[in-house]
XYZ file of C-alpha atoms in Angstrom:
200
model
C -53.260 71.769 -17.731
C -50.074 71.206 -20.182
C -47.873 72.717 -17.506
C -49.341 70.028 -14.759
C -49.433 66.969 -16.830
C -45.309 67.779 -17.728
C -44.908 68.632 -13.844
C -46.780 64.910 -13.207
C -44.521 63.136 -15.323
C -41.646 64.896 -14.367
C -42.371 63.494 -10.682
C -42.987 59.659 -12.098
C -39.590 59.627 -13.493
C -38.417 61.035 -10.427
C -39.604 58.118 -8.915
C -38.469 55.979 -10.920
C -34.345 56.403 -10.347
C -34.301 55.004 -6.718
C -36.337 51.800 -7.551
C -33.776 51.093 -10.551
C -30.659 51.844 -8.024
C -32.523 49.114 -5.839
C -32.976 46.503 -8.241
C -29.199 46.687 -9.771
C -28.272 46.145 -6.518
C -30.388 43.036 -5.634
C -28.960 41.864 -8.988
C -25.725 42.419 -7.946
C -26.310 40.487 -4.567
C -27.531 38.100 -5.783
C -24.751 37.765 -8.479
C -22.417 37.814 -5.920
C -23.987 34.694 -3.829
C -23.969 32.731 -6.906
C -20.074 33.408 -7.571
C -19.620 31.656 -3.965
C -21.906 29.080 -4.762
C -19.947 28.216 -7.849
C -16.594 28.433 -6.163
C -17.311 26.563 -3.017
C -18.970 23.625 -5.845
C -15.530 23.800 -7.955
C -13.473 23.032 -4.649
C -15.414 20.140 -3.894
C -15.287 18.931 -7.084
C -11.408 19.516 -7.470
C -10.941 18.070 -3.955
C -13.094 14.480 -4.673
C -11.179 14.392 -7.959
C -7.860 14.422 -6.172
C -9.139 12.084 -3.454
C -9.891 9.614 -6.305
C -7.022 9.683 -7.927
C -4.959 9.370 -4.690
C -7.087 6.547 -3.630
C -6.650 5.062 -7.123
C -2.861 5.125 -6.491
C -2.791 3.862 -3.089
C -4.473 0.589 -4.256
C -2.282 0.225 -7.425
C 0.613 0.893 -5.267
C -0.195 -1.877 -3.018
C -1.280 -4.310 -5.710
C 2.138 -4.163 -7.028
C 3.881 -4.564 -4.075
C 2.016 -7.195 -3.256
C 3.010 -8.769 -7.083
C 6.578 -8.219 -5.779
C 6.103 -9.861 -2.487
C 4.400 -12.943 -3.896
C 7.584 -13.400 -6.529
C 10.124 -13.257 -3.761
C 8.478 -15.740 -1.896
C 8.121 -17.800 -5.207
C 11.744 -17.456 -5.654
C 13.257 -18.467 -2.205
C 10.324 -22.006 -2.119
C 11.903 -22.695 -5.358
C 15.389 -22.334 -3.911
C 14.634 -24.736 -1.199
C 12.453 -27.281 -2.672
C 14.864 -27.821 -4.846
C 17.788 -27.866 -1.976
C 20.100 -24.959 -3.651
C 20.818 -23.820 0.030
C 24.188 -21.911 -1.602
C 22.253 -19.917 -3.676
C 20.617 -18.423 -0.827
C 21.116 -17.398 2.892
C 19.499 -19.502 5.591
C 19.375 -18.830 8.980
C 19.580 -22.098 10.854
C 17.029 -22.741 14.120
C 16.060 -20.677 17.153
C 12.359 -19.363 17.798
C 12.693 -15.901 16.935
C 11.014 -14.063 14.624
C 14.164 -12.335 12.670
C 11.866 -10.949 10.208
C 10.617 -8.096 12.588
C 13.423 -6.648 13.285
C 14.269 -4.252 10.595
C 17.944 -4.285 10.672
C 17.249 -8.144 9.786
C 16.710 -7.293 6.334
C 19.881 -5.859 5.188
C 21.257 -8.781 5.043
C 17.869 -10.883 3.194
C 18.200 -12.554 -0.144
C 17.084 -10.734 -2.921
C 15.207 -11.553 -6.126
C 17.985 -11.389 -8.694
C 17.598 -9.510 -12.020
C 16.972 -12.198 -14.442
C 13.684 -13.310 -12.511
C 12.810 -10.104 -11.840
C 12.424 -9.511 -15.553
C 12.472 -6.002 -16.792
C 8.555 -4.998 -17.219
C 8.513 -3.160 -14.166
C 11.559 -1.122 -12.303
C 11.708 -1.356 -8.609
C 13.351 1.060 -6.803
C 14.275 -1.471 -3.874
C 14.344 -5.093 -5.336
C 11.975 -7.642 -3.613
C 13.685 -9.618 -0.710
C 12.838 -12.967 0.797
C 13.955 -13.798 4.276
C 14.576 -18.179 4.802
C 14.690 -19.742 8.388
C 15.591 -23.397 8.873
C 13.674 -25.008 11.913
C 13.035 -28.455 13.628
C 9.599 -29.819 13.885
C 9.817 -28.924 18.072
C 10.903 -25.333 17.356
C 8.354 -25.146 14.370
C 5.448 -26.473 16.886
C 6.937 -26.169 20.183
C 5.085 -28.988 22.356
C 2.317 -26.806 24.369
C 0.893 -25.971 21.041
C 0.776 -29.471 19.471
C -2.455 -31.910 19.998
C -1.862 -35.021 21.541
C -2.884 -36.574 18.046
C -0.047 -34.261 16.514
C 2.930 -35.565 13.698
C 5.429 -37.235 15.910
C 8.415 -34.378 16.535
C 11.086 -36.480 15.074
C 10.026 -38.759 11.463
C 12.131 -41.536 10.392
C 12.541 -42.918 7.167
C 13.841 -47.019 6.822
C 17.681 -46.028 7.532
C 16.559 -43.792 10.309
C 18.348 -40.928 9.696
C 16.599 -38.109 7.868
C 14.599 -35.787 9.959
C 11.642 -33.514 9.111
C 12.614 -29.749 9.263
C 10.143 -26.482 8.566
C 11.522 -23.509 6.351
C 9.698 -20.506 7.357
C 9.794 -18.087 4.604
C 9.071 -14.510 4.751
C 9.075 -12.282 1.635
C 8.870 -8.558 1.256
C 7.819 -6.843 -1.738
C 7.851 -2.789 -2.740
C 6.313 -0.782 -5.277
C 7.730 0.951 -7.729
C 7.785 4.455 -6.022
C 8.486 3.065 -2.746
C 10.882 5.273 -0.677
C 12.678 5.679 2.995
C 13.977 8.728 4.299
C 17.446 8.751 6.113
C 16.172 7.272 9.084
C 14.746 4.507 6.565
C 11.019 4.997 7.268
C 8.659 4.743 4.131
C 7.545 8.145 3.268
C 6.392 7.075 0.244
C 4.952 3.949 -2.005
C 3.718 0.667 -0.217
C 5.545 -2.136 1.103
C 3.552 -6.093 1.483
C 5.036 -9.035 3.696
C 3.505 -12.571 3.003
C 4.674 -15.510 4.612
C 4.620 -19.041 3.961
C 5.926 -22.816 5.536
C 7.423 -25.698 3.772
C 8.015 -28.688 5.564
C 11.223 -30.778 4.039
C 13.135 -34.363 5.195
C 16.654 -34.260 5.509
């Protein structure tokens, strides 16, 4: 009877060995599955992180180029509501819009130094562009109503005549770049525009 009941438990702990081998390696399966889980969650996480942060600098980017654009375009009013033509470079009549054309710019007024200030450094300074028109080529006559501003306006002598300056800034952020072929690669670059009308 001794001899049976050591043979019996012999045979249980026989048993025994395969069903441990079988449950180490559901543990390990399932230890495995959870290491993917983890790294597939910490590459989302990284990746809407970045995203954030890049969309975060996009938007500041363009905010201050936007704060640039708005202070060239501040500068060159100034300059010609108060009739300091010398201090900047006008170009005088015509219908086209000179401000498209790239090239144009190379040869724009820019914002100088002292009202630039020095709280932020820009890597290409902020540039306003001034054209000089008459009240015809502002509002050429198929687009004004018949109850339109008279083309010409005369004062008592009868000489002074009502012009438009079109003015067209361009501002930059601070990072803003061009490669050699001078396309941005980097940063962001804002255009506003505005009208004055002057008599003179």
């Amino acid at each position: 009877m001794t001899m049976q009941r050591a043979s019996s438990g012999g045979a249980r702990r026989r048993h025994r060995g395969p069903r441990r081998a079988q449950s180490r390696g559901v543990v390990l399966v399932i230890a495995l599955i959870l290491l993917v889980v983890i790294g597939i969650s910490s590459s989302v996480a990284i990746r809407t992180s970045l995203f954030g942060d890049l969309v975060s600098q996009n938007m500041r980017a363009q905010a201050l180029a936007l704060e640039a654009a708005e202070l060239a375009l501040r500068y060159c009013e100034s300059q010609v509501a108060a009739g300091n033509y010398a201090a900047i470079s006008v170009i005088e009549g015509g219908t086209d819009d000179e401000w498209r054309t790239e090239s144009n710019w190379d040869t724009a007024n820019s914002v100088p130094a002292s009202v630039l200030g020095s709280n932020i450094n820009y890597a290409v300074t902020p540039q306003c562009m001034v054209k000089r028109m008459s009240y015809a080529e502002a509002f050429p006559a198929e687009n004004v109503p018949p109850n339109a501003k008279r083309i010409r306006d005369r004062l008592e002598d009868g000489e002074e005549y009502v012009f438009i300056f079109r003015i067209t800034a361009r501002g930059y952020s601070p990072d803003f770049r061009r490669d050699g072929d001078g396309r941005p690669v980097s940063g962001a670059q804002v255009t506003v525009q505005s009208a004055l009308r002057a008599i003179l």
